[in-house]
Short mmCIF file of C-alpha atoms in Angstrom, two decimals:
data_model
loop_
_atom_site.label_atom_id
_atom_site.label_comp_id
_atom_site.label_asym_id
_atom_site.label_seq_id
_atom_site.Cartn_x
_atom_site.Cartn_y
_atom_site.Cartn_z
CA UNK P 1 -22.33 -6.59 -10.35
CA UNK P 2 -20.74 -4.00 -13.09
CA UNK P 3 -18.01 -4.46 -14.91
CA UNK P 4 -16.26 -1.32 -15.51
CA UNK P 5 -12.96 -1.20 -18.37
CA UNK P 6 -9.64 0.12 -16.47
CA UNK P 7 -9.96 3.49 -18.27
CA UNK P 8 -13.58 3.60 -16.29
CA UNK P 9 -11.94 2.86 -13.09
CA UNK P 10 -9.36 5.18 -13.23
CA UNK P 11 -12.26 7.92 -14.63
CA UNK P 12 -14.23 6.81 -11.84
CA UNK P 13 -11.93 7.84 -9.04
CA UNK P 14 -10.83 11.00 -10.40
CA UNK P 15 -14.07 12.28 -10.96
CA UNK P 16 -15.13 10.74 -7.33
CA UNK P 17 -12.08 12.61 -5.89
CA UNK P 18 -12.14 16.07 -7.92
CA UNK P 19 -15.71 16.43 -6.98
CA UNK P 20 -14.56 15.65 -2.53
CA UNK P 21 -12.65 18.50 -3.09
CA UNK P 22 -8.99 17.25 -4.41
CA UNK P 23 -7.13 18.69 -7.10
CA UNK P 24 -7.04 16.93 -10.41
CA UNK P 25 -3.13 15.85 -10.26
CA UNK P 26 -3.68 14.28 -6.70
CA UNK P 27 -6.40 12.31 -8.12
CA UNK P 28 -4.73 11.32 -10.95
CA UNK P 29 -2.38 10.19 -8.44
CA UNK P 30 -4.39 8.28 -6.27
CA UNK P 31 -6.50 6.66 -9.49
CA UNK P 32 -3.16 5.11 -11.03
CA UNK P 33 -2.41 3.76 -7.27
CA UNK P 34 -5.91 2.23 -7.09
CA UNK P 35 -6.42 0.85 -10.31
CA UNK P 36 -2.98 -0.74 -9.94
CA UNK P 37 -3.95 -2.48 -6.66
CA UNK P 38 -7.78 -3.96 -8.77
CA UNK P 39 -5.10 -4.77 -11.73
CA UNK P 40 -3.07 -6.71 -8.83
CA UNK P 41 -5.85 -8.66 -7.26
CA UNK P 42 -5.99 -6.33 -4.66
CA UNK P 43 -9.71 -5.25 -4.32
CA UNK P 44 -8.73 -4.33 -0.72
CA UNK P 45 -6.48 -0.86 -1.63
CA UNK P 46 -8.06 -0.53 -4.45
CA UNK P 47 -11.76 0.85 -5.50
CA UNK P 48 -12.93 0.08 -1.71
CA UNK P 49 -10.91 2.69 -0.80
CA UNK P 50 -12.69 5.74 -2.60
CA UNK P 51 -15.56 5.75 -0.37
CA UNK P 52 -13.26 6.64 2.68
CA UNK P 53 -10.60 8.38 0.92
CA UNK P 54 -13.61 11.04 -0.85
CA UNK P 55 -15.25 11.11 2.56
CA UNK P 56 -11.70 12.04 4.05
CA UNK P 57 -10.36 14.76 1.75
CA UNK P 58 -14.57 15.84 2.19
CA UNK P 59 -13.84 16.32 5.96
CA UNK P 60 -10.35 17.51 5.70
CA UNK P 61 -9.03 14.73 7.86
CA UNK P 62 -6.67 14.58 3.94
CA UNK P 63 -5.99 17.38 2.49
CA UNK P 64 -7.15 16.87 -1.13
CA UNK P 65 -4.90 20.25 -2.07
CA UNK P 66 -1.58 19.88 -0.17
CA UNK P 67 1.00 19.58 -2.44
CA UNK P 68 4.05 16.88 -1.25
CA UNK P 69 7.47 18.34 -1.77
CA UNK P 70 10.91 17.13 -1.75
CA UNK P 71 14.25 17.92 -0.06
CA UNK P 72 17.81 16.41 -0.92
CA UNK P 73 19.65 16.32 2.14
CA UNK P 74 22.59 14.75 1.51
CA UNK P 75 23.88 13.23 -1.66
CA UNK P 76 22.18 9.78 -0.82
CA UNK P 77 19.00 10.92 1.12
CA UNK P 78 15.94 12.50 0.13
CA UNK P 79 13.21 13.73 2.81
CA UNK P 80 9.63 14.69 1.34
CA UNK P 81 6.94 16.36 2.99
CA UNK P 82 3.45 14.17 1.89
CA UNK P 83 1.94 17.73 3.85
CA UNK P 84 -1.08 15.81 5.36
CA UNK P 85 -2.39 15.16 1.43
CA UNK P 86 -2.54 11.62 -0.33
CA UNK P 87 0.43 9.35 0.11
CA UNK P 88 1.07 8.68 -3.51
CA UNK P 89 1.66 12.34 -5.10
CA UNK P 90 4.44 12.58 -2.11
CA UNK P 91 5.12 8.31 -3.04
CA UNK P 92 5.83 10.27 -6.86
CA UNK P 93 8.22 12.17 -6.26
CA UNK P 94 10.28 9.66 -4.37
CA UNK P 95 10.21 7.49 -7.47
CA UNK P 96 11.07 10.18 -9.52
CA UNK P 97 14.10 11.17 -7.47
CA UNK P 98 15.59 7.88 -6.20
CA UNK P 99 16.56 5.99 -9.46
CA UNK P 100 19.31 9.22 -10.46
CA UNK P 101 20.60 8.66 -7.06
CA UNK P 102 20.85 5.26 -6.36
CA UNK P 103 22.64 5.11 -9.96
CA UNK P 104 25.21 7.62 -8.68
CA UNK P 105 25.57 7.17 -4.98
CA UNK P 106 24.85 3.02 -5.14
CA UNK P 107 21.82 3.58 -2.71
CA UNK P 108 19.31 6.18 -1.94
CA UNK P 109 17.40 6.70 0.89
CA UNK P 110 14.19 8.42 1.13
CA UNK P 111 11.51 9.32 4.23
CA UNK P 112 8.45 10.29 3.72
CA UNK P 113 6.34 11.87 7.05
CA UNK P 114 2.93 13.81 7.41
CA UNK P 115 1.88 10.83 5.05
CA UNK P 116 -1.47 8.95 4.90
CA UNK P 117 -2.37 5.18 3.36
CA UNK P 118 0.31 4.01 0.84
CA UNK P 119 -1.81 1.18 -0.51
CA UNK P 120 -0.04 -2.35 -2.02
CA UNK P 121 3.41 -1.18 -0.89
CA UNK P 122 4.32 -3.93 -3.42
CA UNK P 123 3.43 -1.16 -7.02
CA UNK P 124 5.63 1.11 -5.33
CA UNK P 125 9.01 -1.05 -5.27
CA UNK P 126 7.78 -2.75 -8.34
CA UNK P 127 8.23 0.59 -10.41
CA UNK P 128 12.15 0.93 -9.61
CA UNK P 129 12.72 -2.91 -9.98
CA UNK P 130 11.61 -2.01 -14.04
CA UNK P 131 14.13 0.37 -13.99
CA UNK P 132 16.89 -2.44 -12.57
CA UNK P 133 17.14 -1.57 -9.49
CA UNK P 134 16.52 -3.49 -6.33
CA UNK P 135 13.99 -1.51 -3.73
CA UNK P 136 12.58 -2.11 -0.01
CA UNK P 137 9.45 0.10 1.28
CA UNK P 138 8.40 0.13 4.98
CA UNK P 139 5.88 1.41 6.21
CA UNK P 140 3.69 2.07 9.20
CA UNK P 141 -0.43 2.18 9.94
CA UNK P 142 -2.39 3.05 12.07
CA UNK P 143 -2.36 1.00 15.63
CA UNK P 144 -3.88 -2.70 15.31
CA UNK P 145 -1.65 -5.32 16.82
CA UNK P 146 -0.59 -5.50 20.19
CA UNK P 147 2.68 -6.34 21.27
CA UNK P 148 3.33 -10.04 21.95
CA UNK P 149 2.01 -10.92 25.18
CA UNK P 150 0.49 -7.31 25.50
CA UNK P 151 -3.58 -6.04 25.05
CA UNK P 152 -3.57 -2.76 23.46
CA UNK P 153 -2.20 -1.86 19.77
CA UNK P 154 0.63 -0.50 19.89
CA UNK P 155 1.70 -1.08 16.15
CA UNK P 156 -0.04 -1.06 13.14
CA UNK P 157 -0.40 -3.72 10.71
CA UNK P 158 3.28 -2.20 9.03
CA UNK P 159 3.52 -3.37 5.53
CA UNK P 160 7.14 -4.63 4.47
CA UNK P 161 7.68 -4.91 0.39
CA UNK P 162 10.91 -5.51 -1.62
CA UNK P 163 11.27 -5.82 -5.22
CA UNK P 164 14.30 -6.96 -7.23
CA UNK P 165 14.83 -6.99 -11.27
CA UNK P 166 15.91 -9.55 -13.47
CA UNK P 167 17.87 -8.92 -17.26
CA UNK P 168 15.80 -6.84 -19.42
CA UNK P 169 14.54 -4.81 -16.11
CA UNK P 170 11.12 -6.70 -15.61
CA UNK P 171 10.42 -7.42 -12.10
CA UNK P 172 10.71 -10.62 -11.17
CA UNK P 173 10.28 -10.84 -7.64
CA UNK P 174 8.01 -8.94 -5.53
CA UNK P 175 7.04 -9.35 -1.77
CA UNK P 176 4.93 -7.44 -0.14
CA UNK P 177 3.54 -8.57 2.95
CA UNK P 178 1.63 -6.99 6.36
CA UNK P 179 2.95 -8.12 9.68
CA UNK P 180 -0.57 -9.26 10.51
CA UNK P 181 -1.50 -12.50 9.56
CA UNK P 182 -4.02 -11.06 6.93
CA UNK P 183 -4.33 -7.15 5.97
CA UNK P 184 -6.58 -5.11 7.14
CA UNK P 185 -8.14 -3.87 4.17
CA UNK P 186 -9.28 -7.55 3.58
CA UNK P 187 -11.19 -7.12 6.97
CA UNK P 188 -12.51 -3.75 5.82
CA UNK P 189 -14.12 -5.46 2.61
CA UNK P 190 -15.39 -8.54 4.14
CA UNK P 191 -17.72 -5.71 6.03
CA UNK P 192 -18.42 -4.12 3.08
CA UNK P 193 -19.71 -7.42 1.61
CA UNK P 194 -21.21 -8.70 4.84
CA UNK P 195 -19.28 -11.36 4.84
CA UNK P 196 -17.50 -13.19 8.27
CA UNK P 197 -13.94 -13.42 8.08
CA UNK P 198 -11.97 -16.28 9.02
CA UNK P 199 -11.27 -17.63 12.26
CA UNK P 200 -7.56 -16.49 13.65
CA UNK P 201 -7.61 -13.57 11.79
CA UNK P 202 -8.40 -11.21 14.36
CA UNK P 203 -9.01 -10.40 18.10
CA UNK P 204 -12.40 -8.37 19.01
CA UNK P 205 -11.68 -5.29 21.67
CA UNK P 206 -11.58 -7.94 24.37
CA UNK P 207 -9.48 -10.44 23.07
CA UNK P 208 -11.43 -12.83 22.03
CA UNK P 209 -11.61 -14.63 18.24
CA UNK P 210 -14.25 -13.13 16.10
CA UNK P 211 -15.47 -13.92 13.06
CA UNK P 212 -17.05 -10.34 13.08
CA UNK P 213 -15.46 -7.73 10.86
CA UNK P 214 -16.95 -5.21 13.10
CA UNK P 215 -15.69 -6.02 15.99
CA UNK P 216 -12.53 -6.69 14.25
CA UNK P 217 -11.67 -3.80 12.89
CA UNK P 218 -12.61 -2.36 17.05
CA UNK P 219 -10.17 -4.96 18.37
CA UNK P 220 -6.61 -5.55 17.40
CA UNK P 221 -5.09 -7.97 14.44
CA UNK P 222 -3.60 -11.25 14.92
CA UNK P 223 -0.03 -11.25 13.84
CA UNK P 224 1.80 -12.87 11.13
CA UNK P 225 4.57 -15.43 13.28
CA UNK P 226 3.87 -14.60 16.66
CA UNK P 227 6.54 -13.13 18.37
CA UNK P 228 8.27 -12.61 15.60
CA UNK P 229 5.71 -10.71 13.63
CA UNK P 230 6.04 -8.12 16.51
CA UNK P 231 9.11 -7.81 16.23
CA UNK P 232 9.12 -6.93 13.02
CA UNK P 233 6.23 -4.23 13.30
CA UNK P 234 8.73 -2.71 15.61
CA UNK P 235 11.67 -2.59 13.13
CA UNK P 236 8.90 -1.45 10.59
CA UNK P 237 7.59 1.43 13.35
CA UNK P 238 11.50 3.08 14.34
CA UNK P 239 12.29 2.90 10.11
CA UNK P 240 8.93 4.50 9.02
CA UNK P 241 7.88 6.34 11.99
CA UNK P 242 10.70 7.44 14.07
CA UNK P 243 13.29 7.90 11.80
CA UNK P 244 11.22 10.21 9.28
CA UNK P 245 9.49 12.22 12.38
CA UNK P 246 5.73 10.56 11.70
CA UNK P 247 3.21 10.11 14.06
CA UNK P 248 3.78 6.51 15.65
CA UNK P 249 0.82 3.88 15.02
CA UNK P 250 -0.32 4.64 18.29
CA UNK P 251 -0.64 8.53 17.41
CA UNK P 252 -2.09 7.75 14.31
CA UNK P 253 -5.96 8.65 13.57
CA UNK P 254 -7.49 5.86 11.15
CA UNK P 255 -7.26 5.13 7.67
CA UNK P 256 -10.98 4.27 7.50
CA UNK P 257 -13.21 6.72 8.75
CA UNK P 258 -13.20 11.04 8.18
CA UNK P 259 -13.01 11.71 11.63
CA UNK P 260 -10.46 13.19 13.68
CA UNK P 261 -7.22 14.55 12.55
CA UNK P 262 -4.81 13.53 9.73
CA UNK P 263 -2.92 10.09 9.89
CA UNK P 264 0.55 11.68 9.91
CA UNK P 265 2.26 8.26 9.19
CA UNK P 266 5.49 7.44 7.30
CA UNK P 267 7.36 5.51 4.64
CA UNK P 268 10.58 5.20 4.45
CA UNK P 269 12.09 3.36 1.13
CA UNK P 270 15.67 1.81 -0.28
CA UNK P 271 16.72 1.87 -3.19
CA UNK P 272 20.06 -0.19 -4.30
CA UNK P 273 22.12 -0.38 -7.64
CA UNK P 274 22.58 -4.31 -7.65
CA UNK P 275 25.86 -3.18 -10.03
CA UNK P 276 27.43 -1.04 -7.53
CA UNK P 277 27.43 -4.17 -5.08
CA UNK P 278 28.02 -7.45 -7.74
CA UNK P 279 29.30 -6.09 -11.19
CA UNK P 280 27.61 -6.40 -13.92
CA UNK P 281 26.28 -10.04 -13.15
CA UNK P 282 24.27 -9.00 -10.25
CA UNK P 283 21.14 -9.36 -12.21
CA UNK P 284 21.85 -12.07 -13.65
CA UNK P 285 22.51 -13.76 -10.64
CA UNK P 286 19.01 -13.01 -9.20
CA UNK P 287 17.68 -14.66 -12.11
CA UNK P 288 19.45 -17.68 -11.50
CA UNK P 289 18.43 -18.08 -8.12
CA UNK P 290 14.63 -17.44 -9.08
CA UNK P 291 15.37 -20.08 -11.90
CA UNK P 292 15.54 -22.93 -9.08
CA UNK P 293 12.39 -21.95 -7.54
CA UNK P 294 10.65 -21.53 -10.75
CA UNK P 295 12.21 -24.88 -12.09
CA UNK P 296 10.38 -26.79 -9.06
CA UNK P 297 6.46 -28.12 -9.69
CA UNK P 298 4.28 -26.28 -7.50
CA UNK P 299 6.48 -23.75 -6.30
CA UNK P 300 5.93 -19.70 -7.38
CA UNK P 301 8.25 -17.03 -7.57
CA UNK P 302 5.97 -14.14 -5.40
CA UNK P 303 4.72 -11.38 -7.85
CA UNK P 304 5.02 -13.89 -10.49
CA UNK P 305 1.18 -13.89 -10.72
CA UNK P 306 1.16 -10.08 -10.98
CA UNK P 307 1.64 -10.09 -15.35
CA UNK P 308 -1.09 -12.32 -15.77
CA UNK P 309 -3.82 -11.01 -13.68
CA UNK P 310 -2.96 -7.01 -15.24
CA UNK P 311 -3.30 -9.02 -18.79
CA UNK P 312 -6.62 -10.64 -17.65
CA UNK P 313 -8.00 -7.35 -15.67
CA UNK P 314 -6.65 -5.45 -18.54
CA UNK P 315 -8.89 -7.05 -21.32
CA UNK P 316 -12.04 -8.85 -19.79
CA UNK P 317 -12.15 -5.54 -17.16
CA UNK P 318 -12.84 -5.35 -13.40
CA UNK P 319 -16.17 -6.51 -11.81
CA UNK P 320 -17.57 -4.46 -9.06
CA UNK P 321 -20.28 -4.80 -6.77
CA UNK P 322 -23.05 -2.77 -7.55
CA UNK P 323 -23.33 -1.45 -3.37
CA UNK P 324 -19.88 -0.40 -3.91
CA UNK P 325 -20.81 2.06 -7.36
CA UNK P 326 -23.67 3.47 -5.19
CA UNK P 327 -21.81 4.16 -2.33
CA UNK P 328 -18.88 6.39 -4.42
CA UNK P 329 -21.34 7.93 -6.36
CA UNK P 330 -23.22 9.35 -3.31
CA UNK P 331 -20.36 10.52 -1.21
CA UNK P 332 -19.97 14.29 -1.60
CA UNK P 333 -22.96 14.96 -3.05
#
């Protein structure tokens, strides 16, 4: 096990990335997105993505080179064109855009298609919550759950993540959650380590429980409330896929491998001006609901955990397994 500072981990991608054929301000890009998933507690999106991501933008299955662009199409809306390349340069300009907006129209709107992995939705809605506004991000994966009562995945694992601000524009609230029961980057990494995963995680190709990450990752995810957990895949699929013109989960290639053609998902994201809704005391008022939950022993505000672990990851740095190091510095090579 290594343990690598944040600036090394950051360095470390880029330089991974650069040399898979991706220009330098996509991987700077994709570098701040991973290191702020390790920062998070997120292994899952973070450095245990480079392998696949290097080996993608390798095989073209990313383009390392596209470059995302932006349309305003209406005062309120904003449509950008991720162009097959890395989610988060086309994720960039969304956040650059959709604070101005939402300031002037009360809400923005903003669809992203031709996209790829987004990572911990949960950074993204974060970053407008600092600037006091509340956010919502949506968005749909490649196919891993089934419908309830169905066999085949038809939706992906569809993360959901909202952030809202508190006074002095800190967030103070973040959820970000997959409509699986567990994400399946944690599956991913459990084969990585060669570790079993947990029993009612996940369904092998014939519907059985497995504790196999193999033959999880073949079969289809268990989802998070049933019924209910398909039904909100579905909302997640018509917001991020339909209404932006992505490919659907089920036309989706996967987010692991560098075969086949690109992803194509979407993301579609909210953005609200708690002032234009409650006055001046909107923010306020969030943080005197989040002042109950925090007043109770044992509860936790979600996110809450977030400032600590950045502080921690920040100035002891990030461990990482020694396989892992080998494996990004042989791919492209």
């Amino acid at each position: 096990m290594a343990r690598l500072s944040v600036e090394q981990v950051h360095g470390l991608v880029v330089e991974t990335l650069v040399r898979c054929k991706t220009l330098p301000a996509n991987a700077e890009s994709v570098a701040a997105a991973l290191v702020g998933a390790e920062l998070t507690g997120q292994a899952g999106h973070g450095l245990r993505r480079v392998p696949s991501y290097a080996a993608q933008a390798m095989s073209g299955k990313v383009d390392g080179h596209a470059v995302a662009t932006a349309e305003q199409r209406a005062a309120a809306t904003l449509a950008v064109d991720a162009a097959h390349g890395f989610a988060y340069p086309a994720i960039d300009l969304a956040v650059d855009a959709l604070p101005q907006m939402a300031k002037a129209c009360g809400i923005a709107l903003c669809g992203v298609t031709r996209s790829h992995h987004c990572g911990v939705a949960g950074l993204t809605v974060e970053r407008f919550a600092a600037e006091g506004l509340v956010a919502m991000m949506f968005a749909n994966t490649p196919a891993a759950m089934a419908p309830w009562g169905g066999s085949t995945a038809v939706f992906g694992t569809n993360p959901i993540a909202f952030a809202a601000p508190t006074v002095g524009g800190e967030a103070a609230v973040v959820i970000d959650v997959s409509l699986s029961k567990v994400a399946r980057g944690k599956i991913m990494a459990a084969r990585q380590r060669g570790e079993a995963i947990p029993e009612g995680w996940a369904l092998d190709a014939e519907g059985a429980a497995t504790t196999d990450p193999a033959a999880a990752l073949s079969g289809t995810m268990v989802p998070m409330g049933d019924a209910k957990g398909t039904a909100l895949a579905l909302m997640v699929e018509l917001l991020a896929a339909s209404l932006t013109g992505a490919n659907t989960a089920a036309e989706a290639s996967s987010f692991f491998d560098a075969e086949g053609p690109a992803p194509g998902v979407g993301q579609t994201l909210i953005v609200i001006d708690p002032a234009c809704i409650g006055g001046d005391a909107a923010v306020a008022r969030i943080g005197a609901l989040l002042a109950t939950i925090d007043g109770q022993d044992g509860a936790r505000i979600p996110g809450a955990r977030r400032k600590a672990l950045r502080e921690e990851y920040r100035r002891d740095g990030v461990d990482v397994d020694d396989g892992l190091l080998k494996e990004i510095d042989q791919v492209g090579r």
